[in-house]
Amino acid sequence: MQRGLDPIFNKDTRILILGSAPSEMSLKKQQYYGNNGNQFWKMMFAFFNVPFETDYDKRVALLLDHQIGLWDVYHLFEREGSLDTSIKTVELNDFSDILTKANIQLIITNGKKAYDEVLENNLFPDITVIPCISTSGAANGFMEKRRQQWYEALEMVR
């Protein structure tokens, strides 16, 4: 079983972006969306209209400055490769701590797998959950539709 990354949030976090589980590259780097083919960071910097940054600490600071946190649905998971379709055995994260310490008002799921798990397990019954097309390189054929979905979701709390 592989272990996911720790959550990124603070007491001011209002939006929580949830993926399913970190890719192999993200686990290796110990960074969310660490694969260069993933469009997550490029979309965030473009949305906030600031110059793109490669320094991970500055990337995280951008999100926290805009009251956005990151985590994944799975705490432990078994998977070969990085595709969500390869995920087998899982253990969900416990969201009670983050929900107690931050005033989460919106959940944006990064990909279908995360969204399906949130619904199937009724993880956030009192919080709006918006599904967005995955930012992974596997979904790059949907670049414009994905960008539009993400921007509309992020606009909800601007």
Coordinates of C-alpha atoms in Angstrom, one line a residue:
M1 CA 0.0 0.0 0.0
Q2 CA 1.2 3.5 -0.8
R3 CA 0.5 6.4 1.5
G4 CA -0.8 9.7 0.2
L5 CA 0.6 13.2 1.0
D6 CA -0.4 15.3 4.0
P7 CA -3.0 17.9 3.5
I8 CA -2.2 21.5 2.7
F9 CA -4.4 24.0 4.5
N10 CA -4.6 26.6 7.2
K11 CA -7.4 28.1 9.4
D12 CA -8.3 30.5 6.6
T13 CA -8.9 27.8 4.0
R14 CA -12.4 27.9 2.5
I15 CA -11.9 25.8 -0.7
L16 CA -10.6 22.3 -0.6
I17 CA -9.4 20.7 -3.8
L18 CA -9.4 17.0 -3.7
G19 CA -7.7 14.5 -6.0
S20 CA -7.8 10.8 -5.7
A21 CA -4.2 9.9 -4.9
P22 CA -0.8 11.4 -5.8
S23 CA 0.9 10.2 -9.0
E24 CA 4.1 8.2 -8.8
M25 CA 6.1 11.4 -9.6
S26 CA 4.2 13.4 -6.9
L27 CA 5.0 10.7 -4.3
K28 CA 8.7 10.7 -5.4
K29 CA 8.9 14.5 -5.2
Q30 CA 6.5 14.7 -2.1
Q31 CA 4.7 17.5 -4.0
Y32 CA 1.1 17.7 -5.1
Y33 CA 0.8 17.7 -8.9
G34 CA 4.5 17.0 -9.3
N35 CA 4.3 15.6 -12.8
N36 CA 5.2 18.3 -15.4
G37 CA 2.4 17.0 -17.7
N38 CA -0.2 17.8 -15.0
Q39 CA -1.8 21.2 -15.7
F40 CA -2.9 22.0 -12.2
W41 CA -0.3 24.6 -11.3
K42 CA -0.3 26.3 -14.7
M43 CA -4.1 26.7 -14.4
M44 CA -4.0 28.1 -10.9
F45 CA -1.3 30.7 -11.8
A46 CA -3.3 31.6 -14.9
F47 CA -6.5 31.9 -13.0
F48 CA -5.0 34.3 -10.5
N49 CA -3.2 36.1 -13.3
V50 CA 0.2 35.9 -11.7
P51 CA 3.5 34.8 -13.3
F52 CA 4.0 31.0 -13.3
E53 CA 6.3 29.8 -10.5
T54 CA 8.2 26.5 -10.4
D55 CA 9.2 26.8 -6.7
Y56 CA 6.9 24.4 -4.8
D57 CA 6.8 26.5 -1.6
K58 CA 5.7 29.6 -3.7
R59 CA 3.1 27.4 -5.4
V60 CA 1.6 26.3 -2.1
A61 CA 1.7 29.9 -0.8
L62 CA -0.3 31.1 -3.8
L63 CA -3.1 28.6 -2.9
L64 CA -3.0 29.4 0.8
D65 CA -3.1 33.2 0.1
H66 CA -6.3 32.5 -1.8
Q67 CA -7.8 30.3 0.9
I68 CA -7.4 27.1 -1.1
G69 CA -6.2 23.8 0.4
L70 CA -5.2 20.5 -1.2
W71 CA -5.6 16.9 -0.3
D72 CA -6.6 13.6 -1.7
V73 CA -9.6 11.3 -1.0
Y74 CA -7.3 8.3 -0.3
H75 CA -4.9 8.0 2.6
L76 CA -3.6 4.6 1.6
F77 CA -4.0 3.0 -1.8
E78 CA -2.7 0.1 -4.0
R79 CA -2.0 1.0 -7.6
E80 CA 0.4 0.2 -10.4
G81 CA 1.4 3.3 -12.3
S82 CA -0.4 6.6 -11.8
L83 CA -3.8 6.1 -13.5
D84 CA -6.9 6.3 -11.3
T85 CA -8.3 3.3 -13.2
S86 CA -5.4 1.2 -11.7
I87 CA -6.4 2.0 -8.1
K88 CA -7.4 -1.2 -6.2
T89 CA -7.4 -1.4 -2.4
V90 CA -8.0 2.0 -0.7
E91 CA -8.4 3.6 2.7
L92 CA -10.1 7.0 2.8
N93 CA -8.6 10.0 4.5
D94 CA -10.3 11.2 7.7
F95 CA -11.5 14.7 7.0
S96 CA -12.7 15.5 10.5
D97 CA -9.5 17.4 11.5
I98 CA -9.5 19.7 8.5
L99 CA -13.3 20.3 8.7
T100 CA -12.8 21.3 12.4
K101 CA -9.8 23.6 11.9
A102 CA -10.9 25.3 8.6
N103 CA -14.2 26.8 7.4
I104 CA -14.4 24.7 4.2
Q105 CA -17.3 26.1 2.1
L106 CA -16.6 24.4 -1.2
I107 CA -15.0 21.1 -2.4
I108 CA -13.6 20.9 -5.9
T109 CA -12.8 17.4 -7.0
N110 CA -9.9 17.0 -9.4
G111 CA -11.2 14.1 -11.6
K112 CA -14.0 11.6 -11.7
K113 CA -12.6 9.1 -9.3
A114 CA -12.3 11.7 -6.4
Y115 CA -15.8 12.9 -7.2
D116 CA -17.3 9.4 -7.2
E117 CA -15.7 8.6 -3.9
V118 CA -17.0 11.8 -2.3
L119 CA -20.5 11.0 -3.4
E120 CA -20.4 7.2 -2.7
N121 CA -19.1 7.7 0.8
N122 CA -21.2 10.9 1.5
L123 CA -18.0 12.6 2.8
F124 CA -19.3 16.2 2.8
P125 CA -23.1 16.1 3.2
D126 CA -23.3 19.8 4.1
I127 CA -20.7 21.3 1.7
T128 CA -21.1 22.0 -2.0
V129 CA -19.0 19.6 -4.1
I130 CA -18.1 20.5 -7.7
P131 CA -16.6 18.0 -10.1
C132 CA -13.9 19.1 -12.5
I133 CA -12.1 17.3 -15.3
S134 CA -8.8 16.0 -14.0
T135 CA -5.7 18.2 -14.5
S136 CA -3.6 15.1 -15.3
G137 CA -1.8 14.8 -18.6
A138 CA -4.2 12.0 -19.5
A139 CA -7.0 14.5 -19.8
N140 CA -5.0 17.1 -21.9
G141 CA -7.3 16.5 -24.8
F142 CA -10.0 18.3 -22.9
M143 CA -7.8 21.4 -22.2
E144 CA -10.4 24.1 -23.0
K145 CA -13.4 22.4 -21.4
R146 CA -11.3 21.6 -18.3
R147 CA -10.0 25.2 -18.0
Q148 CA -13.6 26.5 -18.3
Q149 CA -14.9 24.1 -15.6
W150 CA -12.1 24.9 -13.2
Y151 CA -12.4 28.7 -13.7
E152 CA -16.2 28.5 -13.1
A153 CA -15.7 26.5 -9.9
L154 CA -13.0 28.9 -8.6
E155 CA -15.1 31.9 -9.4
M156 CA -17.8 30.7 -7.0
V157 CA -15.7 31.9 -4.0
R158 CA -13.8 34.8 -5.4

